Every structure is written in structure tokens, then in C-alpha cells.
């Protein structure tokens, strides 16, 4: 007898498989009389078996999880090695489990609802995302593709994708998009704030100028003297408000020097003590070997005060701890991506100020609004607050990182680029003498009639002759006719038709030795990039007090005479 499988080459050159089975028929003497048997074409079966083996190997080697479980009892019948590796169970342990054992967020009723469309035949496949729980209790997000097979005993087959990396990438992308939207919104608000501050400064220049002119001629015992002083005080407070608006826009005027951040906070110790609630305990931790940063001490003091005040208000009357810490840290691009910053900052060493509190904390919605002007989570809050802090930090090429949790507290970490330079202040101009003699003619160019009038009155009372022009074209015409008499030009930057920059260039074509002082409602830092190489003799920021105006003109003329 014989029974074997064999591969043959068909006459049309195709390979076929056969199953041959048979026996010999012999006579009494053992002679073979005939051979009886069958030959069966098993090509389809053999190809199917080969395909099944290959498919089984693919599934077994797959890193994804594959489960087969009974349609009635829901117990696992078979799982692949990927499932064992991902969840930490052995094959034997899996047989005693059901899908509910690895999906802790589902009840039996909820899972039955998920697979009901497959049982009813209304859907061929069900897809959903869930959390899978490993043997050690840890969880991870999973994407489930579930089908019902009814060929033979009905079973469910589930293909599972571990989407941890995808979720992480989505979260990072969403965070970056949210950060970009926040940055764009703040940039737009900053541009608006800067424009409002500029126009407001023009108005304040008029108010302060006329007030000082009248105040100078009003005796101190005159009842109007006190009222004029009140107007002057209010106007100066308004000027400080515009400075806050410019700080919010990131364009505040900076008096930069190399400074020690730890020393700055330590010097503010007494002031900080009275700035927080008595219910709070303040703990300090300073890095004594901290690197220097380039900063404006007055603006950075405002940052420290605002952060301490916010922490104190978050603690309130419940009591808690405020931790103030300084140090140096290495920052990567990945970390910078989680901060609020103006530009794409470089990696490297950053000096940080960290203020943490154990107060009420903030939810996600509150954190998204934290830099909105006048936003507050406390009844007592008011003003630009964190909006101004962000503006100052952005102006210093820094970044802010915020971490907060409701009922746990908030940590604000402010980062500034470190510099390896000595910590010493940049020199300041020496005070000018109060008494000096005015001479010559000054050309005042400004599109605001009242501003021109105020400056004209102040300069004429000092002894100057004053010419005025309301735009660049008129200024050039006057200068062409009388440039020999003009000793200085006070030039507004923002004017219709011909701006200050273009006017300055045309004036210097006529006579390049005349000193030109730029006067603007914007800050010098705001104009620095575009105008620093033009050669202005000086800068005055509106609103300009009488003393500031005369001192600047005196300094420019004094410098010009020395150079001559």
C-alpha cells in the first residue's frame, strides 16, 4: 500500500499538488495482478494551508495585539505574542481572562452595547478607542478594530493598536497650536496697546505741557496752584499707565545693564515682606553663583512684585507657603516649546526666577486667560498684571513657564538668557546744570498743533527763537530757507505724507551737521532697530516734561559745540 502527497508539473507548466493512495492486488503466489488506487488534486488545499501558515507567522510576529475570544462567554481563546508582550500576561493567563479584565473603564453592559451591532449583523466592523490595563496596573490608550466571524463556532477577533505615541504627538501638536494661537493673540493685543499708548502720549504731552507752563506762573498760595498740581499728578499717573501698556506690548523702554537677579530679589526683601498676606510664609532660595543677565532693574522689580502679589492673593486668608527661588538651568528647544515666549529662543543657559505658591491654583480655562489684560481669578485683582509681566519678559528675550493645579498651587518660572559678563551697571548721563543760556533758532516738526504750541512756548520762554512745521514737506521748505539760523530740529516720527525718518534724510541732504532730536510717543527701544543707524542726536519720549525737554536740548547743543 502507499499514501503520499507529491508535487507535479502540469502540461500547461503550472505546479499542482496531488494526494495518491493505493495498493497492489496479488495472486496466491504473490504476483502483482493490478494496482488499485486514487489520485486527488489537492492544489487548492495546499495553497490555502501555505497561506494560513504565512498569515499565522505574520500575526504571531506582529507588535500589535490580536485577540480571539468566544462570542458567548467572551473568554479569550487565543492571543498573539504581541498581546502577551504589551500586557505582561502569559498565554495561559490570558485564557482565564475576558476583554473586561484589560478594559477597566468598561462594564459588561457597556461592552455588550459596543459589540451589539456585530451580533445583530448591522455592522461588519466596530472601531473605538479605549484604555488598556497591563498586568502591573499601568494603562495606555488603544485603538480597537473588532469583527465577528461565524464560520464555525462564532468568535470575535480584535486587532489592537497601541496609540501612545500618536496621542503624545497629538498632545504636543495641540499644545504647540494653542501656544501659537496665544502668541498671535498677544501679539495682536500688543500692537493695539502700543498704538493706543502712542496716541495717548501725544495727548498727555499737551496736558502736561500746558499744566507746567501755567503752574510755573501761578503763585504757590493761589488756590489754583493746588488744582494744577492735581492735574499734573493725574497726567503723570496716566503716563505711567501708557508705560505699562508698552510693557505689555513688549516694547517698553529699557535701561539695560548687566545685573545679578539673586541680588535684585534680595534687595527687594523689605518691600516684598509688606507685599504679601501675613498668612503666607515666604521661603527664599538664592543661587549665590548665579550668572548675569541683561535687564532693566526697574522693570524686573515690577515682574518680581507682580508674581509675589499674585501668589499672595492665591493663598488669601487660608495660609500657605510662597517659595522664591533663583538659579541657572540648561534649556532645550523641547522645554522652550512649552513656554510663553516672543520669538523662537535659542537653547542654552538661562537664569530663572521661580515663584511657587500653595494657593488655590488655576484650571485649564483660567490658565489660557492668564495673560489677558485685566483678567483675574480674585475679586481684588485688577490692572495689567501678568500681561505686563509677559511684555517685560518678552522685551528681555525671555520666556515664562507656568504650572498650576486647582487646590494645589501655581508655579511661575521666568527665564532670562544668561551672559558671561561682569555684573556692573551701564553708565548714566550726569545731571545737567540748571542755569544755562539759550541761543539760536529751533525747528519743531509735529503734526499735532497743540504739541507744537506747548514746545514752542517752553523753548521761547527759555530764550530760543522757534519755527514750527506741521509735516515733513513744510519742514524741508523752512529748513531750505533758514538752515543757517537753525541750531537744532525737534522731529516727530509719525506724521502723514512724509514721516520722521524720510524727513530726517532730506534735512541731512541740505545740511548734515544740524543735530536732530527724535520726539515720539513710542519708546526708543521700539524704534531702535529701524532708526539706530540714521544718526539722531537724541531721543525724547512723549509726554515730555519741561525739564526733560530743556535738558535734552541743552545736552545736544553742548555736545554739538564741543564737536565743532
Coordinates of C-alpha atoms in Angstrom, one line a residue:
X1 CA 0.0 0.0 0.0
X2 CA 1.0 3.6 -0.4
X3 CA -0.2 7.0 0.7
X4 CA 1.7 10.1 -0.2
X5 CA 1.5 13.8 -1.4
X6 CA 3.5 14.9 -4.4
X7 CA 4.1 18.0 -6.5
X8 CA 3.8 17.6 -10.2
X9 CA 4.3 19.8 -13.2
X10 CA 1.1 20.1 -15.3
X11 CA 1.3 20.0 -19.1
X12 CA 0.4 23.8 -19.1
X13 CA 3.5 24.4 -16.9
X14 CA 1.5 25.0 -13.7
X15 CA 2.6 23.4 -10.5
X16 CA -0.1 21.1 -9.0
X17 CA -0.3 19.1 -5.8
X18 CA -1.7 15.5 -5.7
X19 CA -2.6 13.1 -3.0
X20 CA -2.0 9.5 -4.2
X21 CA -3.3 6.4 -2.2
X22 CA -3.5 2.8 -3.4
X23 CA -2.5 -0.9 -3.1
X24 CA -1.4 -3.8 -5.2
X25 CA -3.7 -6.9 -5.9
X26 CA -1.7 -10.1 -5.9
X27 CA -2.5 -13.7 -6.7
X28 CA -1.8 -16.7 -4.4
X29 CA 1.8 -16.8 -5.5
X30 CA 2.4 -13.2 -4.8
X31 CA 2.4 -12.0 -8.3
X32 CA 1.0 -8.5 -8.8
X33 CA -2.1 -8.7 -10.8
X34 CA -3.1 -5.0 -10.8
X35 CA -2.6 -1.7 -9.0
X36 CA -5.7 -0.1 -7.5
X37 CA -5.8 3.4 -6.1
X38 CA -6.8 7.1 -6.4
X39 CA -5.1 10.3 -7.3
X40 CA -6.7 13.5 -5.9
X41 CA -5.8 17.1 -6.9
X42 CA -5.2 18.9 -3.6
X43 CA -3.7 22.1 -5.1
X44 CA -6.3 24.5 -3.5
X45 CA -5.9 22.9 -0.1
X46 CA -2.1 23.1 -0.1
X47 CA -2.1 26.7 -1.2
X48 CA -4.6 27.6 1.5
X49 CA -2.5 25.8 4.1
X50 CA 0.6 27.7 3.0
X51 CA -1.3 31.0 3.1
X52 CA -2.6 30.2 6.5
X53 CA 0.9 29.4 7.8
X54 CA 2.3 32.6 6.4
X55 CA -0.6 34.6 7.8
X56 CA -0.1 32.9 11.2
X57 CA 3.6 33.8 11.3
X58 CA 2.7 37.4 10.4
X59 CA 0.2 37.7 13.2
X60 CA 2.4 36.0 15.7
X61 CA 5.3 38.3 14.9
X62 CA 3.1 41.4 14.9
X63 CA 3.8 44.0 17.6
X64 CA 0.1 44.9 17.6
X65 CA -2.2 43.0 19.8
X66 CA -4.5 40.3 18.3
X67 CA -7.2 38.6 20.3
X68 CA -9.7 35.9 19.6
X69 CA -12.5 35.5 22.2
X70 CA -15.7 33.4 22.4
X71 CA -18.8 35.2 21.2
X72 CA -20.9 33.9 24.1
X73 CA -18.6 33.7 27.2
X74 CA -16.2 36.4 26.0
X75 CA -13.3 34.4 27.3
X76 CA -10.1 34.6 25.3
X77 CA -9.4 31.6 23.1
X78 CA -6.2 32.7 21.5
X79 CA -4.0 35.8 21.6
X80 CA -0.7 36.6 19.7
X81 CA 2.7 37.2 21.2
X82 CA 2.2 40.9 20.8
X83 CA -0.7 40.9 23.2
X84 CA 1.4 38.9 25.7
X85 CA 4.3 41.3 25.4
X86 CA 2.3 44.5 25.6
X87 CA 0.1 43.5 28.6
X88 CA 2.5 41.3 30.5
X89 CA 0.3 38.2 30.7
X90 CA 1.4 34.7 29.6
X91 CA -0.7 32.8 27.1
X92 CA -2.0 30.5 29.9
X93 CA -3.1 33.5 32.0
X94 CA -4.9 35.1 29.0
X95 CA -7.2 32.0 28.7
X96 CA -8.7 32.8 32.1
X97 CA -9.4 36.4 31.2
X98 CA -12.0 38.4 29.2
X99 CA -11.7 41.8 27.4
X100 CA -13.3 43.4 30.5
X101 CA -10.2 42.4 32.5
X102 CA -8.0 44.6 30.3
X103 CA -10.5 47.4 29.8
X104 CA -11.2 48.8 33.3
X105 CA -13.3 51.6 32.1
X106 CA -16.0 49.3 30.7
X107 CA -18.7 47.5 32.5
X108 CA -20.2 44.3 31.0
X109 CA -23.3 46.2 29.9
X110 CA -21.2 48.9 28.2
X111 CA -19.1 46.4 26.4
X112 CA -22.2 44.4 25.2
X113 CA -23.5 47.7 23.8
X114 CA -20.3 48.1 21.8
X115 CA -20.4 44.6 20.2
X116 CA -24.2 44.5 19.7
X117 CA -24.1 45.8 16.1
X118 CA -21.8 42.9 15.2
X119 CA -24.2 40.4 16.9
X120 CA -27.2 41.9 15.1
X121 CA -25.3 42.0 11.7
X122 CA -25.9 45.7 11.3
X123 CA -22.2 46.4 11.1
X124 CA -19.3 44.3 9.7
X125 CA -16.7 46.0 11.9
X126 CA -16.7 48.1 15.1
X127 CA -13.9 50.6 15.9
X128 CA -13.3 52.6 19.0
X129 CA -10.6 53.8 21.4
X130 CA -10.2 52.8 25.0
X131 CA -7.6 52.4 27.7
X132 CA -5.9 49.0 28.2
X133 CA -4.6 48.0 31.6
X134 CA -1.4 45.9 31.8
X135 CA -0.8 43.2 34.4
X136 CA 1.2 45.7 36.5
X137 CA -1.7 48.1 36.6
X138 CA -0.4 50.7 34.2
X139 CA -2.6 51.9 31.3
X140 CA -2.2 53.1 27.8
X141 CA -4.5 54.3 25.0
X142 CA -5.6 51.6 22.5
X143 CA -7.4 51.7 19.2
X144 CA -9.7 48.7 18.7
X145 CA -10.8 47.1 15.4
X146 CA -13.3 44.4 16.2
X147 CA -15.0 41.8 13.9
X148 CA -17.3 38.8 14.3
X149 CA -16.6 35.5 12.5
X150 CA -19.4 33.0 12.2
X151 CA -17.7 30.4 10.0
X152 CA -17.9 27.5 12.6
X153 CA -18.1 28.5 16.2
X154 CA -18.8 32.2 16.3
X155 CA -15.8 34.2 17.7
X156 CA -14.8 37.8 17.9
X157 CA -11.4 38.8 16.5
X158 CA -9.9 42.1 17.8
X159 CA -6.9 43.9 16.3
X160 CA -5.4 46.4 18.7
X161 CA -3.1 49.3 18.1
X162 CA -1.1 50.9 20.9
X163 CA -1.6 54.7 20.2
X164 CA 0.5 56.1 23.0
X165 CA 3.0 57.7 20.6
X166 CA 0.2 59.0 18.4
X167 CA -1.6 60.5 21.4
X168 CA 1.6 62.1 22.7
X169 CA 2.3 63.6 19.2
X170 CA -1.3 64.9 19.0
X171 CA -1.0 66.4 22.5
X172 CA 2.3 68.1 21.6
X173 CA 0.9 69.4 18.3
X174 CA -2.2 70.7 20.1
X175 CA -0.1 72.3 22.7
X176 CA 2.1 74.0 20.0
X177 CA -1.0 75.2 18.1
X178 CA -2.5 76.5 21.3
X179 CA 0.8 78.3 22.1
X180 CA 0.9 79.8 18.6
X181 CA -2.7 81.0 18.8
X182 CA -1.9 82.5 22.3
X183 CA 1.2 84.2 21.0
X184 CA -0.6 85.6 17.9
X185 CA -3.4 86.9 20.0
X186 CA -1.0 88.5 22.5
X187 CA 1.0 90.0 19.5
X188 CA -2.2 91.5 18.1
X189 CA -3.2 92.9 21.5
X190 CA 0.4 94.2 21.9
X191 CA 0.3 96.0 18.6
X192 CA -3.0 97.6 19.6
X193 CA -1.7 98.5 23.1
X194 CA 1.4 100.1 21.6
X195 CA -0.7 102.2 19.1
X196 CA -3.0 103.4 21.9
X197 CA -0.1 104.3 24.1
X198 CA 1.5 106.3 21.3
X199 CA -1.7 108.3 20.7
X200 CA -2.4 108.7 24.4
X201 CA 1.2 110.0 24.9
X202 CA 0.6 112.7 22.4
X203 CA -2.5 113.9 24.4
X204 CA -0.6 113.7 27.6
X205 CA 2.2 115.8 26.2
X206 CA -0.3 118.6 25.6
X207 CA -1.9 118.3 29.0
X208 CA 1.4 118.1 30.9
X209 CA 3.0 120.9 28.8
X210 CA 0.2 123.4 29.3
X211 CA -0.1 122.5 33.0
X212 CA 3.6 123.1 33.7
X213 CA 3.5 126.4 31.8
X214 CA 0.6 127.7 33.8
X215 CA 1.9 126.2 37.1
X216 CA 5.2 128.0 36.7
X217 CA 3.4 131.3 36.6
X218 CA 0.9 130.5 39.4
X219 CA 1.9 131.5 42.9
X220 CA 2.0 128.7 45.4
X221 CA -0.5 130.5 47.7
X222 CA -3.0 130.7 44.8
X223 CA -5.9 128.2 45.2
X224 CA -5.4 127.3 41.5
X225 CA -1.8 126.1 42.2
X226 CA -3.1 123.0 44.1
X227 CA -5.6 122.2 41.4
X228 CA -2.9 122.5 38.7
X229 CA -0.7 120.2 40.7
X230 CA -3.6 117.7 40.8
X231 CA -3.9 117.8 37.0
X232 CA -0.1 117.3 36.8
X233 CA -0.1 114.3 39.1
X234 CA -3.0 112.7 37.3
X235 CA -1.3 113.2 33.9
X236 CA 1.9 111.6 35.2
X237 CA -0.1 108.7 36.5
X238 CA -1.6 108.3 33.1
X239 CA 1.9 108.4 31.5
X240 CA 2.9 105.5 33.8
X241 CA -0.2 103.6 32.6
X242 CA 0.9 104.0 29.0
X243 CA 4.3 102.7 30.0
X244 CA 2.5 99.6 31.4
X245 CA 0.7 99.2 28.1
X246 CA 4.0 99.4 26.2
X247 CA 5.5 96.9 28.7
X248 CA 2.5 94.6 27.9
X249 CA 3.2 95.0 24.2
X250 CA 6.8 94.0 24.8
X251 CA 8.1 97.4 23.6
X252 CA 8.7 99.1 26.9
X253 CA 11.7 101.5 27.3
X254 CA 14.6 99.5 28.8
X255 CA 17.6 100.8 30.7
X256 CA 19.7 97.8 30.2
X257 CA 22.6 96.8 32.4
X258 CA 24.4 93.5 33.4
X259 CA 22.7 92.5 36.7
X260 CA 22.5 89.8 39.3
X261 CA 18.9 88.5 39.6
X262 CA 19.5 87.0 43.0
X263 CA 20.9 90.3 44.3
X264 CA 17.9 92.2 42.8
X265 CA 15.4 90.0 44.7
X266 CA 17.4 90.1 47.9
X267 CA 17.5 93.9 47.7
X268 CA 13.7 93.9 47.5
X269 CA 13.3 91.9 50.6
X270 CA 11.7 94.5 52.8
X271 CA 9.4 95.6 50.0
X272 CA 8.3 92.1 49.4
X273 CA 7.6 91.5 53.1
X274 CA 4.8 94.1 53.0
X275 CA 3.5 92.9 49.6
X276 CA 2.2 89.5 50.7
X277 CA -0.5 88.4 53.1
X278 CA 0.6 87.8 56.7
X279 CA -1.0 84.3 56.4
X280 CA 1.8 83.3 54.0
X281 CA 5.3 82.1 54.8
X282 CA 7.9 83.2 52.3
X283 CA 10.8 80.9 51.7
X284 CA 13.9 82.1 49.7
X285 CA 16.5 80.1 47.9
X286 CA 19.1 82.0 46.0
X287 CA 21.9 80.7 43.8
X288 CA 25.0 82.6 45.1
X289 CA 27.0 81.8 41.9
X290 CA 24.3 82.9 39.5
X291 CA 25.2 84.1 36.1
X292 CA 24.5 87.7 35.0
X293 CA 21.6 88.7 32.8
X294 CA 21.0 91.9 30.7
X295 CA 18.0 93.6 32.2
X296 CA 16.3 96.8 33.3
X297 CA 16.2 96.7 37.1
X298 CA 13.1 98.8 37.5
X299 CA 11.0 96.6 35.1
X300 CA 12.3 93.4 36.6
X301 CA 11.4 94.6 40.0
X302 CA 7.9 95.0 38.6
X303 CA 8.0 91.4 37.5
X304 CA 9.0 90.2 41.0
X305 CA 6.4 92.3 42.7
X306 CA 3.6 91.1 40.4
X307 CA 4.5 87.5 40.9
X308 CA 4.7 87.8 44.7
X309 CA 1.4 89.7 44.7
X310 CA -0.3 87.1 42.6
X311 CA 1.0 84.3 44.8
X312 CA -0.2 86.1 47.9
X313 CA -3.7 86.6 46.5
X314 CA -3.9 82.9 45.5
X315 CA -3.1 82.0 49.1
X316 CA -5.5 84.5 50.6
X317 CA -6.6 84.1 54.2
X318 CA -6.2 80.3 54.2
X319 CA -2.5 80.4 54.8
X320 CA 0.3 78.8 52.8
X321 CA 3.8 79.0 51.5
X322 CA 5.4 81.2 48.9
X323 CA 8.7 79.9 47.6
X324 CA 11.0 82.3 45.8
X325 CA 14.0 80.7 44.0
X326 CA 16.7 81.8 41.6
X327 CA 19.2 79.7 39.7
X328 CA 20.7 78.7 36.4
X329 CA 19.5 75.9 34.1
X330 CA 20.2 74.4 30.7
X331 CA 17.1 74.8 28.5
X332 CA 16.3 72.7 25.4
X333 CA 14.0 73.5 22.5
X334 CA 11.6 70.9 23.7
X335 CA 11.3 72.8 27.0
X336 CA 11.1 76.2 25.3
X337 CA 8.2 74.8 23.3
X338 CA 6.1 74.6 26.5
X339 CA 6.8 78.2 27.5
X340 CA 5.3 81.6 26.6
X341 CA 7.9 83.4 24.5
X342 CA 8.0 86.2 21.9
X343 CA 10.4 84.6 19.4
X344 CA 12.0 81.3 18.9
X345 CA 14.6 81.4 21.6
X346 CA 18.0 79.5 21.4
X347 CA 18.9 76.6 23.6
X348 CA 21.4 77.2 26.2
X349 CA 21.9 78.5 29.8
X350 CA 19.1 80.6 31.3
X351 CA 18.9 82.3 34.6
X352 CA 15.5 81.7 36.2
X353 CA 13.3 83.3 38.9
X354 CA 10.7 80.8 40.2
X355 CA 7.8 81.8 42.4
X356 CA 5.6 79.0 43.7
X357 CA 2.6 79.1 46.0
X358 CA 0.4 76.6 47.7
X359 CA -2.8 78.6 46.9
X360 CA -6.0 78.0 45.1
X361 CA -4.4 77.1 41.7
X362 CA -6.0 77.5 38.3
X363 CA -7.9 75.3 36.0
X364 CA -7.1 74.9 32.2
X365 CA -9.5 77.7 31.2
X366 CA -8.0 80.1 33.7
X367 CA -4.5 79.3 32.6
X368 CA -5.5 80.0 29.0
X369 CA -6.6 83.5 30.0
X370 CA -3.8 84.3 32.5
X371 CA -2.1 86.8 30.1
X372 CA -5.3 88.6 29.1
X373 CA -5.2 92.3 30.2
X374 CA -7.3 92.8 33.4
X375 CA -8.1 89.1 33.8
X376 CA -8.1 87.9 37.4
X377 CA -9.3 84.9 39.4
X378 CA -9.7 87.0 42.5
X379 CA -12.1 89.7 43.4
X380 CA -9.3 92.0 44.4
X381 CA -7.3 91.6 41.2
X382 CA -7.0 94.5 38.7
X383 CA -4.7 96.0 36.1
X384 CA -2.5 94.5 33.5
X385 CA -0.8 92.1 36.0
X386 CA 0.6 89.1 34.2
X387 CA 0.0 90.7 30.8
X388 CA 2.6 93.4 31.8
X389 CA 4.9 90.7 33.2
X390 CA 4.8 88.8 29.9
X391 CA 5.5 92.0 28.0
X392 CA 8.5 92.8 30.1
X393 CA 9.9 89.2 29.8
X394 CA 9.4 89.2 26.1
X395 CA 11.2 92.6 25.8
X396 CA 14.1 90.9 27.7
X397 CA 14.2 88.0 25.2
X398 CA 13.0 85.7 27.9
X399 CA 10.2 83.1 28.4
X400 CA 7.6 82.1 31.1
X401 CA 6.7 78.6 32.1
X402 CA 3.5 78.1 34.2
X403 CA 2.3 75.0 36.0
X404 CA -0.9 75.1 38.1
X405 CA -3.4 72.7 39.6
X406 CA -6.6 73.6 41.4
X407 CA -6.3 73.4 45.2
X408 CA -2.6 72.5 44.9
X409 CA -1.0 75.8 43.8
X410 CA 0.8 77.6 41.0
X411 CA 4.5 77.7 39.9
X412 CA 5.7 80.5 37.6
X413 CA 9.2 80.2 36.2
X414 CA 10.6 83.2 34.4
X415 CA 13.7 82.5 32.2
X416 CA 16.3 85.1 31.0
X417 CA 19.3 84.4 28.7
X418 CA 22.4 84.1 30.8
X419 CA 25.5 86.2 29.9
X420 CA 29.1 85.5 30.9
X421 CA 29.9 89.1 31.6
X422 CA 30.8 91.1 34.8
X423 CA 27.8 92.3 36.8
X424 CA 28.1 96.1 36.6
X425 CA 25.7 98.9 35.7
X426 CA 26.0 100.7 32.4
X427 CA 27.0 104.3 33.0
X428 CA 24.3 107.0 33.3
X429 CA 24.4 110.5 31.9
X430 CA 25.5 113.1 34.5
X431 CA 22.9 115.7 35.6
X432 CA 22.9 118.9 33.6
X433 CA 23.3 122.3 35.2
X434 CA 20.0 124.1 35.8
X435 CA 21.2 127.5 34.6
X436 CA 22.3 127.9 31.0
X437 CA 21.9 130.5 28.3
X438 CA 19.7 129.7 25.2
X439 CA 20.6 130.9 21.8
X440 CA 19.7 130.3 18.2
X441 CA 16.6 129.0 16.4
X442 CA 15.0 125.6 16.8
X443 CA 12.7 124.0 14.3
X444 CA 9.8 122.0 15.8
X445 CA 8.1 119.5 13.4
X446 CA 4.9 117.7 14.7
X447 CA 1.5 117.1 13.1
X448 CA -0.2 117.9 16.4
X449 CA -0.9 121.6 16.7
X450 CA -1.1 121.6 20.4
X451 CA 2.1 119.7 20.8
X452 CA 3.9 122.2 18.6
X453 CA 2.4 125.1 20.6
X454 CA 3.5 123.7 24.0
X455 CA 7.1 123.0 22.9
X456 CA 7.2 126.4 21.2
X457 CA 6.1 128.2 24.4
X458 CA 8.6 126.3 26.6
X459 CA 11.5 127.0 24.3
X460 CA 10.7 130.6 23.7
X461 CA 10.4 131.3 27.4
X462 CA 14.0 129.9 27.7
X463 CA 15.2 132.3 25.1
X464 CA 15.1 130.4 21.8
X465 CA 13.6 131.5 18.6
X466 CA 11.2 128.8 17.4
X467 CA 9.9 127.8 13.9
X468 CA 7.2 125.2 13.6
X469 CA 6.1 122.9 10.8
X470 CA 3.1 120.5 10.7
X471 CA 4.6 117.9 8.3
X472 CA 7.8 116.9 6.7
X473 CA 7.3 118.8 3.4
X474 CA 6.8 122.1 5.3
X475 CA 9.8 121.4 7.5
X476 CA 12.1 120.9 4.4
X477 CA 10.8 124.1 2.9
X478 CA 11.5 126.1 6.1
X479 CA 14.9 124.4 6.5
X480 CA 16.0 125.2 2.9
X481 CA 15.3 128.9 3.5
X482 CA 16.6 129.3 7.1
X483 CA 19.0 126.5 7.7
X484 CA 21.9 128.8 8.6
X485 CA 19.9 130.1 11.7
X486 CA 18.6 126.7 12.9
X487 CA 20.7 125.2 15.7
X488 CA 18.5 122.1 16.4
X489 CA 15.5 120.3 15.0
X490 CA 12.9 118.5 17.2
X491 CA 11.3 116.0 14.8
X492 CA 8.2 113.8 15.4
X493 CA 8.4 110.3 14.0
X494 CA 4.8 109.5 13.0
X495 CA 3.4 112.1 10.6
X496 CA 1.2 111.8 7.5
X497 CA 2.6 112.0 3.9
X498 CA 6.2 112.2 5.0
X499 CA 7.3 110.5 8.2
X500 CA 10.1 111.5 10.5
X501 CA 12.6 109.0 9.0
X502 CA 12.2 110.3 5.5
X503 CA 12.2 114.0 6.7
X504 CA 15.4 113.4 8.6
X505 CA 17.2 112.0 5.5
X506 CA 16.1 115.0 3.4
X507 CA 17.2 117.5 6.1
X508 CA 20.6 116.0 6.2
X509 CA 20.9 116.3 2.4
X510 CA 20.6 120.0 2.9
X511 CA 22.8 120.3 5.9
X512 CA 24.2 117.2 7.6
X513 CA 25.7 118.9 10.7
X514 CA 22.4 120.0 12.3
X515 CA 21.5 118.0 15.4
X516 CA 18.1 116.3 15.1
X517 CA 16.3 115.1 18.2
X518 CA 13.6 112.5 17.6
X519 CA 10.4 113.0 19.6
X520 CA 7.8 110.2 19.7
X521 CA 5.0 108.6 21.7
X522 CA 6.7 105.3 21.0
X523 CA 9.7 104.1 23.1
X524 CA 13.3 104.3 21.9
X525 CA 13.7 100.5 22.1
X526 CA 10.6 100.2 19.9
X527 CA 12.4 102.4 17.2
X528 CA 15.9 101.2 17.7
X529 CA 16.1 98.5 15.0
X530 CA 14.9 100.8 12.2
X531 CA 16.5 104.1 13.3
X532 CA 19.6 103.5 15.3
X533 CA 21.9 103.9 12.3
X534 CA 20.5 107.1 11.0
X535 CA 22.4 109.3 13.4
X536 CA 19.8 111.1 15.5
X537 CA 21.4 113.4 18.1
X538 CA 18.9 112.4 20.8
X539 CA 15.5 111.0 21.7
X540 CA 12.6 112.3 23.7
X541 CA 9.6 110.2 24.6
X542 CA 6.2 111.8 24.9
X543 CA 4.8 113.1 27.2
X544 CA 7.8 115.4 27.6
X545 CA 8.1 117.5 30.8
X546 CA 9.6 121.0 30.6
X547 CA 12.7 119.8 32.5
X548 CA 13.2 116.8 30.2
X549 CA 12.8 119.0 27.1
X550 CA 15.2 121.7 28.1
X551 CA 17.8 119.3 29.5
X552 CA 17.8 117.3 26.2
X553 CA 18.2 120.4 24.0
X554 CA 20.9 121.7 26.3
X555 CA 22.8 118.4 26.1
X556 CA 22.5 118.2 22.3
X557 CA 23.7 121.8 21.8
X558 CA 26.5 121.3 24.3
X559 CA 27.7 118.2 22.6
X560 CA 27.4 119.9 19.2
X561 CA 29.5 122.8 20.3
X562 CA 32.2 120.5 21.7
X563 CA 32.3 118.5 18.4
X564 CA 32.6 121.8 16.5

